């Protein structure tokens, strides 16, 4: 059987929302709160990552140009708060909707949710990184009989 490259497109598969129920940290039972999440390889996630990291690189180069001898070490320091904000938004951008939260879904509210509840942030990240939740047409083929890797 031959496969098309489209059958192998994991990034495209990650565009499909996966809804999961948030688990309680103590009991590991469902909370009645449901989040829809796209996979980490979805285009919007990749574009956000590239944009943010490129902006950082440009800022670093500009700082070096302003201070070529490196006499002002603070000119190259990225504050930890910036890293935390980047990390939070990188997870929040994966949330595409919810059920069970009174406030209307928005990206701003998704950032707020990930900021105020690290457990939910971790659950969103784990789901978005679990590629089994975003199967390609290749992985859905019923005639695959081998679990072994080639080679």
Coordinates of C-alpha atoms in Angstrom, one line a residue:
X1 CA 0.0 0.0 0.0
X2 CA 1.3 3.4 -0.9
X3 CA 0.5 6.5 1.2
X4 CA 0.1 10.1 0.1
X5 CA 2.1 12.7 1.9
X6 CA -1.3 14.1 3.0
X7 CA -1.9 10.8 4.8
X8 CA 1.2 11.5 6.9
X9 CA 0.4 15.2 7.7
X10 CA 0.6 15.3 11.5
X11 CA 0.4 19.1 11.6
X12 CA -2.9 19.0 9.7
X13 CA -4.3 16.4 12.1
X14 CA -3.3 18.6 15.0
X15 CA -5.7 21.3 13.6
X16 CA -8.7 19.1 14.6
X17 CA -10.0 20.0 18.1
X18 CA -9.9 17.4 20.8
X19 CA -12.3 17.9 23.7
X20 CA -11.3 16.5 27.1
X21 CA -12.7 16.8 30.6
X22 CA -10.4 18.5 33.2
X23 CA -9.5 16.1 36.0
X24 CA -9.5 17.1 39.7
X25 CA -5.9 17.0 41.1
X26 CA -6.9 15.2 44.3
X27 CA -9.5 12.7 43.1
X28 CA -8.5 12.3 39.4
X29 CA -12.2 12.4 38.6
X30 CA -13.8 14.5 36.0
X31 CA -14.8 18.0 37.0
X32 CA -17.6 18.8 34.4
X33 CA -15.3 21.3 32.8
X34 CA -14.5 20.5 29.2
X35 CA -11.8 22.1 27.1
X36 CA -11.3 21.9 23.3
X37 CA -7.7 21.8 22.4
X38 CA -5.6 21.6 19.2
X39 CA -2.4 19.7 19.0
X40 CA 1.1 21.2 19.5
X41 CA 1.9 20.9 15.8
X42 CA -1.1 22.9 14.7
X43 CA -0.2 25.8 12.4
X44 CA -1.4 28.5 14.8
X45 CA 0.8 27.1 17.6
X46 CA 3.8 26.9 15.3
X47 CA 3.3 30.4 13.9
X48 CA 3.0 31.9 17.4
X49 CA 6.2 30.1 18.5
X50 CA 8.1 31.3 15.5
X51 CA 6.9 34.9 15.8
X52 CA 7.7 35.2 19.5
X53 CA 11.1 33.6 19.2
X54 CA 12.0 35.7 16.1
X55 CA 11.0 38.8 17.9
X56 CA 13.3 37.8 20.8
X57 CA 16.2 37.2 18.4
X58 CA 15.7 40.6 16.8
X59 CA 15.6 42.3 20.2
X60 CA 18.9 40.5 21.2
X61 CA 20.6 41.6 18.0
X62 CA 19.4 45.2 18.4
X63 CA 20.6 45.2 22.0
X64 CA 24.1 44.0 20.9
X65 CA 24.2 46.8 18.3
X66 CA 23.3 49.4 20.9
X67 CA 25.9 48.0 23.3
X68 CA 28.6 46.3 21.1
X69 CA 31.1 46.1 23.8
X70 CA 28.7 44.4 26.2
X71 CA 29.2 47.0 29.0
X72 CA 25.5 47.0 29.9
X73 CA 24.7 43.3 30.8
X74 CA 21.1 44.2 31.4
X75 CA 20.6 45.1 27.8
X76 CA 20.6 41.3 26.9
X77 CA 18.7 39.9 29.8
X78 CA 15.2 38.6 29.2
X79 CA 13.1 39.0 32.3
X80 CA 11.8 35.7 33.8
X81 CA 8.3 37.2 33.6
X82 CA 8.6 37.4 29.8
X83 CA 9.4 33.7 29.8
X84 CA 6.5 32.8 32.0
X85 CA 4.1 34.9 29.9
X86 CA 5.4 33.3 26.7
X87 CA 4.9 29.8 28.3
X88 CA 1.4 30.6 29.4
X89 CA 0.3 32.0 26.1
X90 CA 1.9 29.1 24.2
X91 CA -0.4 26.8 26.1
X92 CA -3.5 29.1 26.1
X93 CA -3.3 29.4 22.3
X94 CA -4.1 25.7 22.1
X95 CA -7.4 26.1 23.8
X96 CA -10.1 26.7 21.2
X97 CA -13.3 26.5 23.3
X98 CA -14.8 25.3 26.6
X99 CA -18.0 24.1 28.3
X100 CA -18.6 24.4 32.0
X101 CA -17.1 27.9 32.6
X102 CA -19.5 30.8 33.0
X103 CA -17.3 33.3 31.2
X104 CA -17.4 33.3 27.5
X105 CA -14.5 31.7 25.7
X106 CA -11.9 34.1 24.4
X107 CA -8.1 33.9 24.0
X108 CA -7.8 36.5 26.7
X109 CA -9.8 34.3 29.1
X110 CA -7.8 31.2 28.0
X111 CA -4.7 33.1 29.1
X112 CA -6.3 34.0 32.4
X113 CA -7.3 30.4 32.9
X114 CA -3.8 29.1 32.3
X115 CA -2.4 31.8 34.6
X116 CA -4.7 31.2 37.5
X117 CA -4.7 27.4 37.4
X118 CA -1.3 25.7 36.7
X119 CA -3.0 22.2 36.9
X120 CA -5.3 23.0 34.0
X121 CA -2.4 24.5 32.1
X122 CA -0.5 21.3 32.5
X123 CA -3.4 19.2 31.5
X124 CA -3.9 21.2 28.3
X125 CA -0.2 20.9 27.5
X126 CA -0.3 17.1 28.0
X127 CA -3.4 16.6 25.8
X128 CA -2.0 18.8 23.0
X129 CA 1.3 16.8 23.1
X130 CA -0.4 13.4 23.0
X131 CA -0.3 12.8 19.2
X132 CA -2.6 9.7 19.6
X133 CA -5.4 12.2 20.1
X134 CA -4.7 13.7 16.7
X135 CA -4.4 10.8 14.3
X136 CA -3.4 11.2 10.7
X137 CA -5.2 9.3 7.9
X138 CA -2.1 7.1 7.9
X139 CA -2.6 6.1 11.5
X140 CA -6.3 5.4 10.9
X141 CA -5.6 2.9 8.1
X142 CA -7.2 -0.5 9.2
X143 CA -4.8 -2.7 7.2
X144 CA -1.7 -1.8 9.3
X145 CA -0.7 -5.0 11.0
X146 CA 2.8 -4.3 12.3
X147 CA 3.7 -2.3 15.4
X148 CA 7.4 -2.6 14.7
X149 CA 9.5 0.2 13.3
X150 CA 11.2 -0.2 9.9
X151 CA 14.8 -1.0 9.8

